[in-house]
mmCIF file of C-alpha atoms in Angstrom:
data_model
loop_
_atom_site.group_PDB
_atom_site.id
_atom_site.type_symbol
_atom_site.label_atom_id
_atom_site.label_comp_id
_atom_site.label_asym_id
_atom_site.label_seq_id
_atom_site.Cartn_x
_atom_site.Cartn_y
_atom_site.Cartn_z
ATOM 1 C CA UNK A 1 136.296 153.619 136.038
ATOM 2 C CA UNK A 2 136.420 151.511 132.872
ATOM 3 C CA UNK A 3 139.305 149.107 132.458
ATOM 4 C CA UNK A 4 141.740 149.535 129.605
ATOM 5 C CA UNK A 5 143.174 146.880 127.328
ATOM 6 C CA UNK A 6 146.467 148.317 126.030
ATOM 7 C CA UNK A 7 149.105 146.716 123.863
ATOM 8 C CA UNK A 8 152.364 146.530 125.808
ATOM 9 C CA UNK A 9 155.865 147.289 124.495
ATOM 10 C CA UNK A 10 157.477 144.736 122.209
ATOM 11 C CA UNK A 11 159.359 141.909 123.879
ATOM 12 C CA UNK A 12 163.093 141.912 123.273
ATOM 13 C CA UNK A 13 165.124 138.901 122.087
ATOM 14 C CA UNK A 14 162.212 136.880 120.728
ATOM 15 C CA UNK A 15 164.381 134.394 118.860
ATOM 16 C CA UNK A 16 165.555 130.808 119.217
ATOM 17 C CA UNK A 17 168.147 130.180 121.959
ATOM 18 C CA UNK A 18 167.416 133.554 123.587
ATOM 19 C CA UNK A 19 165.694 134.870 126.692
ATOM 20 C CA UNK A 20 162.764 137.054 125.713
ATOM 21 C CA UNK A 21 161.960 139.937 128.057
ATOM 22 C CA UNK A 22 158.882 142.106 128.456
ATOM 23 C CA UNK A 23 159.474 145.374 130.324
ATOM 24 C CA UNK A 24 156.055 146.121 131.791
ATOM 25 C CA UNK A 25 155.213 149.836 132.086
ATOM 26 C CA UNK A 26 154.383 151.185 135.535
ATOM 27 C CA UNK A 27 151.607 153.584 136.508
ATOM 28 C CA UNK A 28 148.590 151.246 136.390
ATOM 29 C CA UNK A 29 147.243 148.129 138.103
ATOM 30 C CA UNK A 30 147.607 144.884 136.142
ATOM 31 C CA UNK A 31 144.818 142.321 136.306
ATOM 32 C CA UNK A 32 146.292 140.081 133.591
ATOM 33 C CA UNK A 33 148.882 140.043 130.832
ATOM 34 C CA UNK A 34 147.845 138.403 127.561
ATOM 35 C CA UNK A 35 150.625 136.855 125.465
ATOM 36 C CA UNK A 36 149.650 136.144 121.859
ATOM 37 C CA UNK A 37 152.127 133.860 120.115
ATOM 38 C CA UNK A 38 152.873 132.109 116.819
ATOM 39 C CA UNK A 39 155.801 130.217 115.340
ATOM 40 C CA UNK A 40 156.443 128.659 118.746
ATOM 41 C CA UNK A 41 154.779 126.068 120.973
ATOM 42 C CA UNK A 42 153.870 126.309 124.636
ATOM 43 C CA UNK A 43 156.619 123.828 125.512
ATOM 44 C CA UNK A 44 159.160 125.965 123.636
ATOM 45 C CA UNK A 45 158.513 128.872 126.018
ATOM 46 C CA UNK A 46 160.284 127.762 129.192
ATOM 47 C CA UNK A 47 161.421 129.160 132.540
ATOM 48 C CA UNK A 48 158.647 131.759 132.489
ATOM 49 C CA UNK A 49 159.132 134.278 135.296
ATOM 50 C CA UNK A 50 157.229 137.315 136.528
ATOM 51 C CA UNK A 51 159.612 139.621 138.376
ATOM 52 C CA UNK A 52 158.746 142.563 140.620
ATOM 53 C CA UNK A 53 161.589 144.755 141.892
ATOM 54 C CA UNK A 54 164.018 142.163 140.536
ATOM 55 C CA UNK A 55 162.473 139.305 142.525
ATOM 56 C CA UNK A 56 160.668 136.368 140.904
ATOM 57 C CA UNK A 57 157.113 136.178 142.264
ATOM 58 C CA UNK A 58 155.651 133.744 139.723
ATOM 59 C CA UNK A 59 157.477 130.987 137.867
ATOM 60 C CA UNK A 60 156.394 128.245 135.481
ATOM 61 C CA UNK A 61 158.507 125.480 133.953
ATOM 62 C CA UNK A 62 156.986 126.261 130.552
ATOM 63 C CA UNK A 63 153.833 127.394 128.801
ATOM 64 C CA UNK A 64 152.237 123.953 129.131
ATOM 65 C CA UNK A 65 152.455 124.184 132.920
ATOM 66 C CA UNK A 66 151.002 127.688 132.914
ATOM 67 C CA UNK A 67 148.081 126.579 130.759
ATOM 68 C CA UNK A 68 147.525 123.482 132.927
ATOM 69 C CA UNK A 69 147.018 125.687 135.997
ATOM 70 C CA UNK A 70 144.734 128.052 134.086
ATOM 71 C CA UNK A 71 142.696 125.064 132.892
ATOM 72 C CA UNK A 72 142.428 123.693 136.438
ATOM 73 C CA UNK A 73 140.691 126.887 137.552
ATOM 74 C CA UNK A 74 138.330 126.838 134.566
ATOM 75 C CA UNK A 75 139.936 129.907 133.009
ATOM 76 C CA UNK A 76 139.550 130.203 129.265
ATOM 77 C CA UNK A 77 142.430 128.556 127.391
ATOM 78 C CA UNK A 78 142.836 129.122 123.654
ATOM 79 C CA UNK A 79 145.473 128.079 121.123
ATOM 80 C CA UNK A 80 147.896 130.907 120.372
ATOM 81 C CA UNK A 81 147.129 132.733 123.626
ATOM 82 C CA UNK A 82 148.714 132.427 127.056
ATOM 83 C CA UNK A 83 147.493 134.475 130.017
ATOM 84 C CA UNK A 84 149.370 135.467 133.155
ATOM 85 C CA UNK A 85 146.526 136.026 135.614
ATOM 86 C CA UNK A 86 147.141 138.293 138.590
ATOM 87 C CA UNK A 87 143.536 138.824 139.680
ATOM 88 C CA UNK A 88 141.653 135.601 140.526
ATOM 89 C CA UNK A 89 138.633 135.257 138.185
ATOM 90 C CA UNK A 90 137.507 132.096 140.021
ATOM 91 C CA UNK A 91 136.721 134.084 143.206
ATOM 92 C CA UNK A 92 133.019 134.903 143.534
ATOM 93 C CA UNK A 93 133.439 138.165 145.446
ATOM 94 C CA UNK A 94 134.532 140.909 143.057
ATOM 95 C CA UNK A 95 136.629 142.755 145.659
ATOM 96 C CA UNK A 96 138.494 139.559 146.563
ATOM 97 C CA UNK A 97 138.922 138.773 142.870
ATOM 98 C CA UNK A 98 140.699 142.078 142.312
ATOM 99 C CA UNK A 99 142.746 142.016 145.522
ATOM 100 C CA UNK A 100 145.718 140.159 144.024
ATOM 101 C CA UNK A 101 145.995 142.344 140.909
ATOM 102 C CA UNK A 102 149.450 143.920 140.694
ATOM 103 C CA UNK A 103 149.316 147.606 141.501
ATOM 104 C CA UNK A 104 152.551 149.397 140.646
ATOM 105 C CA UNK A 105 152.535 152.346 143.064
ATOM 106 C CA UNK A 106 155.078 150.487 145.218
ATOM 107 C CA UNK A 107 156.842 148.713 142.333
ATOM 108 C CA UNK A 108 160.090 150.019 140.821
ATOM 109 C CA UNK A 109 160.538 147.390 138.092
ATOM 110 C CA UNK A 110 158.176 144.856 136.523
ATOM 111 C CA UNK A 111 159.209 142.384 133.861
ATOM 112 C CA UNK A 112 158.357 139.007 132.361
ATOM 113 C CA UNK A 113 161.115 136.697 131.117
ATOM 114 C CA UNK A 114 161.045 133.407 129.221
ATOM 115 C CA UNK A 115 163.560 131.222 127.426
ATOM 116 C CA UNK A 116 162.939 130.488 123.750
ATOM 117 C CA UNK A 117 163.826 126.936 122.730
ATOM 118 C CA UNK A 118 166.309 126.271 119.946
ATOM 119 C CA UNK A 119 163.601 124.477 117.926
ATOM 120 C CA UNK A 120 161.279 127.497 117.758
ATOM 121 C CA UNK A 121 161.006 128.100 114.017
ATOM 122 C CA UNK A 122 159.827 131.706 113.724
ATOM 123 C CA UNK A 123 158.704 132.889 117.157
ATOM 124 C CA UNK A 124 156.426 135.907 117.440
ATOM 125 C CA UNK A 125 155.070 137.035 120.827
ATOM 126 C CA UNK A 126 152.947 140.126 121.429
ATOM 127 C CA UNK A 127 151.776 141.322 124.824
ATOM 128 C CA UNK A 128 148.549 143.027 125.870
ATOM 129 C CA UNK A 129 147.164 143.787 129.317
ATOM 130 C CA UNK A 130 143.997 144.316 131.308
ATOM 131 C CA UNK A 131 144.586 147.342 133.542
ATOM 132 C CA UNK A 132 142.812 149.686 135.930
ATOM 133 C CA UNK A 133 143.866 152.849 137.845
ATOM 134 C CA UNK A 134 147.037 152.519 139.849
ATOM 135 C CA UNK A 135 147.260 151.430 143.487
ATOM 136 C CA UNK A 136 149.845 149.679 145.682
ATOM 137 C CA UNK A 137 150.305 145.909 145.658
ATOM 138 C CA UNK A 138 149.260 144.471 149.012
ATOM 139 C CA UNK A 139 148.479 140.774 148.503
ATOM 140 C CA UNK A 140 149.937 138.810 145.589
ATOM 141 C CA UNK A 141 149.547 135.310 144.214
ATOM 142 C CA UNK A 142 153.105 134.002 144.344
ATOM 143 C CA UNK A 143 153.705 130.840 142.350
ATOM 144 C CA UNK A 144 156.894 128.998 143.299
ATOM 145 C CA UNK A 145 158.253 125.622 142.190
ATOM 146 C CA UNK A 146 160.740 123.042 143.431
ATOM 147 C CA UNK A 147 161.941 119.709 142.068
ATOM 148 C CA UNK A 148 160.991 116.735 144.269
ATOM 149 C CA UNK A 149 162.777 113.442 143.570
ATOM 150 C CA UNK A 150 162.363 109.915 144.888
ATOM 151 C CA UNK A 151 164.819 107.182 143.931
ATOM 152 C CA UNK A 152 162.317 104.451 144.841
ATOM 153 C CA UNK A 153 158.564 103.995 144.698
ATOM 154 C CA UNK A 154 156.505 104.996 147.707
ATOM 155 C CA UNK A 155 156.098 108.038 149.938
ATOM 156 C CA UNK A 156 158.560 110.929 149.814
ATOM 157 C CA UNK A 157 158.422 113.361 152.723
ATOM 158 C CA UNK A 158 158.908 117.046 151.948
ATOM 159 C CA UNK A 159 159.326 119.335 154.974
ATOM 160 C CA UNK A 160 161.500 122.185 153.750
ATOM 161 C CA UNK A 161 159.382 124.437 151.534
ATOM 162 C CA UNK A 162 159.020 128.052 152.741
ATOM 163 C CA UNK A 163 156.248 128.804 155.226
ATOM 164 C CA UNK A 164 154.986 132.241 154.230
ATOM 165 C CA UNK A 165 151.530 133.784 154.309
ATOM 166 C CA UNK A 166 148.847 131.365 153.145
ATOM 167 C CA UNK A 167 148.833 128.502 150.658
ATOM 168 C CA UNK A 168 145.855 128.582 148.311
ATOM 169 C CA UNK A 169 146.716 125.421 146.375
ATOM 170 C CA UNK A 170 149.595 123.202 145.362
ATOM 171 C CA UNK A 171 150.262 120.932 142.405
ATOM 172 C CA UNK A 172 152.628 117.975 142.122
ATOM 173 C CA UNK A 173 153.465 117.731 138.427
ATOM 174 C CA UNK A 174 154.144 114.034 137.806
ATOM 175 C CA UNK A 175 151.527 111.842 136.166
ATOM 176 C CA UNK A 176 151.714 108.933 138.619
ATOM 177 C CA UNK A 177 151.521 110.558 142.048
ATOM 178 C CA UNK A 178 148.687 108.533 143.548
ATOM 179 C CA UNK A 179 148.179 110.670 146.662
ATOM 180 C CA UNK A 180 149.495 113.844 148.233
ATOM 181 C CA UNK A 181 149.051 113.904 151.997
ATOM 182 C CA UNK A 182 149.511 117.183 153.876
ATOM 183 C CA UNK A 183 149.918 117.833 157.598
ATOM 184 C CA UNK A 184 150.651 120.727 159.951
ATOM 185 C CA UNK A 185 152.157 120.153 163.390
ATOM 186 C CA UNK A 186 151.297 116.464 163.137
ATOM 187 C CA UNK A 187 147.638 117.022 162.182
ATOM 188 C CA UNK A 188 146.646 115.652 158.778
ATOM 189 C CA UNK A 189 144.666 118.192 156.759
ATOM 190 C CA UNK A 190 144.440 116.442 153.388
ATOM 191 C CA UNK A 191 144.301 112.656 153.037
ATOM 192 C CA UNK A 192 142.123 111.802 149.973
ATOM 193 C CA UNK A 193 143.872 109.832 147.261
ATOM 194 C CA UNK A 194 144.226 111.315 143.788
ATOM 195 C CA UNK A 195 140.920 109.984 142.451
ATOM 196 C CA UNK A 196 138.795 111.140 145.395
ATOM 197 C CA UNK A 197 140.626 114.463 145.500
ATOM 198 C CA UNK A 198 139.719 115.099 141.856
ATOM 199 C CA UNK A 199 136.064 114.221 142.532
ATOM 200 C CA UNK A 200 135.987 116.787 145.352
ATOM 201 C CA UNK A 201 137.643 119.446 143.198
ATOM 202 C CA UNK A 202 135.147 118.850 140.376
ATOM 203 C CA UNK A 203 132.297 119.331 142.869
ATOM 204 C CA UNK A 204 133.466 122.937 143.194
ATOM 205 C CA UNK A 205 133.946 123.619 139.490
ATOM 206 C CA UNK A 206 137.642 122.842 139.212
ATOM 207 C CA UNK A 207 138.946 120.959 136.166
ATOM 208 C CA UNK A 208 141.764 118.697 137.416
ATOM 209 C CA UNK A 209 143.952 116.727 134.996
ATOM 210 C CA UNK A 210 145.400 113.628 136.595
ATOM 211 C CA UNK A 211 147.506 112.888 133.523
ATOM 212 C CA UNK A 212 149.696 115.849 134.473
ATOM 213 C CA UNK A 213 149.513 116.510 138.230
ATOM 214 C CA UNK A 214 147.931 115.821 141.596
ATOM 215 C CA UNK A 215 146.460 118.899 143.306
ATOM 216 C CA UNK A 216 145.496 119.997 146.792
ATOM 217 C CA UNK A 217 143.211 123.044 146.883
ATOM 218 C CA UNK A 218 142.236 124.955 150.023
ATOM 219 C CA UNK A 219 140.102 127.688 148.433
ATOM 220 C CA UNK A 220 137.566 125.561 146.580
ATOM 221 C CA UNK A 221 134.706 127.898 147.544
ATOM 222 C CA UNK A 222 136.432 130.876 145.958
ATOM 223 C CA UNK A 223 137.252 132.347 149.367
ATOM 224 C CA UNK A 224 140.910 133.231 150.040
ATOM 225 C CA UNK A 225 140.119 133.347 153.763
ATOM 226 C CA UNK A 226 140.010 129.543 153.590
ATOM 227 C CA UNK A 227 143.567 129.320 152.259
ATOM 228 C CA UNK A 228 145.892 127.433 154.591
ATOM 229 C CA UNK A 229 147.839 129.668 156.988
ATOM 230 C CA UNK A 230 151.466 128.500 157.088
ATOM 231 C CA UNK A 231 153.144 131.674 158.370
ATOM 232 C CA UNK A 232 154.651 130.850 161.760
ATOM 233 C CA UNK A 233 153.837 127.134 161.562
ATOM 234 C CA UNK A 234 156.634 125.057 163.078
ATOM 235 C CA UNK A 235 156.084 121.833 161.117
ATOM 236 C CA UNK A 236 154.567 121.619 157.631
ATOM 237 C CA UNK A 237 154.907 118.365 155.679
ATOM 238 C CA UNK A 238 153.863 117.000 152.311
ATOM 239 C CA UNK A 239 153.954 113.298 151.531
ATOM 240 C CA UNK A 240 153.556 112.576 147.810
ATOM 241 C CA UNK A 241 153.255 108.901 146.957
ATOM 242 C CA UNK A 242 155.363 107.991 143.902
ATOM 243 C CA UNK A 243 154.028 105.044 141.884
ATOM 244 C CA UNK A 244 157.329 105.043 139.986
ATOM 245 C CA UNK A 245 160.717 106.425 140.956
ATOM 246 C CA UNK A 246 161.722 109.733 139.428
ATOM 247 C CA UNK A 247 161.201 113.446 139.894
ATOM 248 C CA UNK A 248 158.441 115.991 139.523
ATOM 249 C CA UNK A 249 157.788 119.674 140.059
ATOM 250 C CA UNK A 250 156.050 120.827 143.204
ATOM 251 C CA UNK A 251 154.225 124.091 142.396
ATOM 252 C CA UNK A 252 152.832 126.093 145.323
ATOM 253 C CA UNK A 253 150.468 129.065 145.143
ATOM 254 C CA UNK A 254 151.021 131.419 148.051
ATOM 255 C CA UNK A 255 148.907 134.416 149.020
ATOM 256 C CA UNK A 256 151.266 136.863 150.684
ATOM 257 C CA UNK A 257 152.670 140.374 150.621
ATOM 258 C CA UNK A 258 155.217 141.912 148.301
ATOM 259 C CA UNK A 259 158.109 141.076 150.630
ATOM 260 C CA UNK A 260 159.350 137.626 151.525
ATOM 261 C CA UNK A 261 159.978 134.828 149.040
#
């Protein structure tokens, strides 16, 4: 059946110093939500959250971070347009690509929230969608973020992020993280430094940006079966190397069911 490209209801509270909200209609499956904006910058749209049944399943510090992840995967990025992708266009298999679309048969509420900065001069945001016939949500791309700080230069060990489902990729948003080592139960799974890691990612069509983040990607071949299983793992550790003291955002892409985090 042909997909539809409807305009969604108007967002409420699209004004400076407010939280804008999009109430997403149920009854269809969402492959993407297109946000067309003017009178506001990407950085002025902050704390972007996708909520299903009142729970945040995707979160971005601001529009710049959202666009940075879209750019990494080679998704089309245009000025005045910001896309929340639920299907994975970078997967080669069409069934796998569609698997993470958000079906609303088992969803009671679906909304998108974002804070509008005080400096937004005349913000206008309109929402459109790419939809198909309704079905339940089974596997989702959950995007979660945590602040990681290091008061000195050198390696910071992170061992307390949730272990749920699979991890497709993770991004450490700080411009001078020189490496991001990852291990499970004492076995190192990712050791390349930032430069070599970016070379490997480019080999598979990714578009990394070392001025913004350091990435680790486990589904470079477009196959979610290669994502890293962390469910039930007893010890999962990240070791970002800070070239300068400070803090950054750790953003993790999980592939998991509707429940959980």
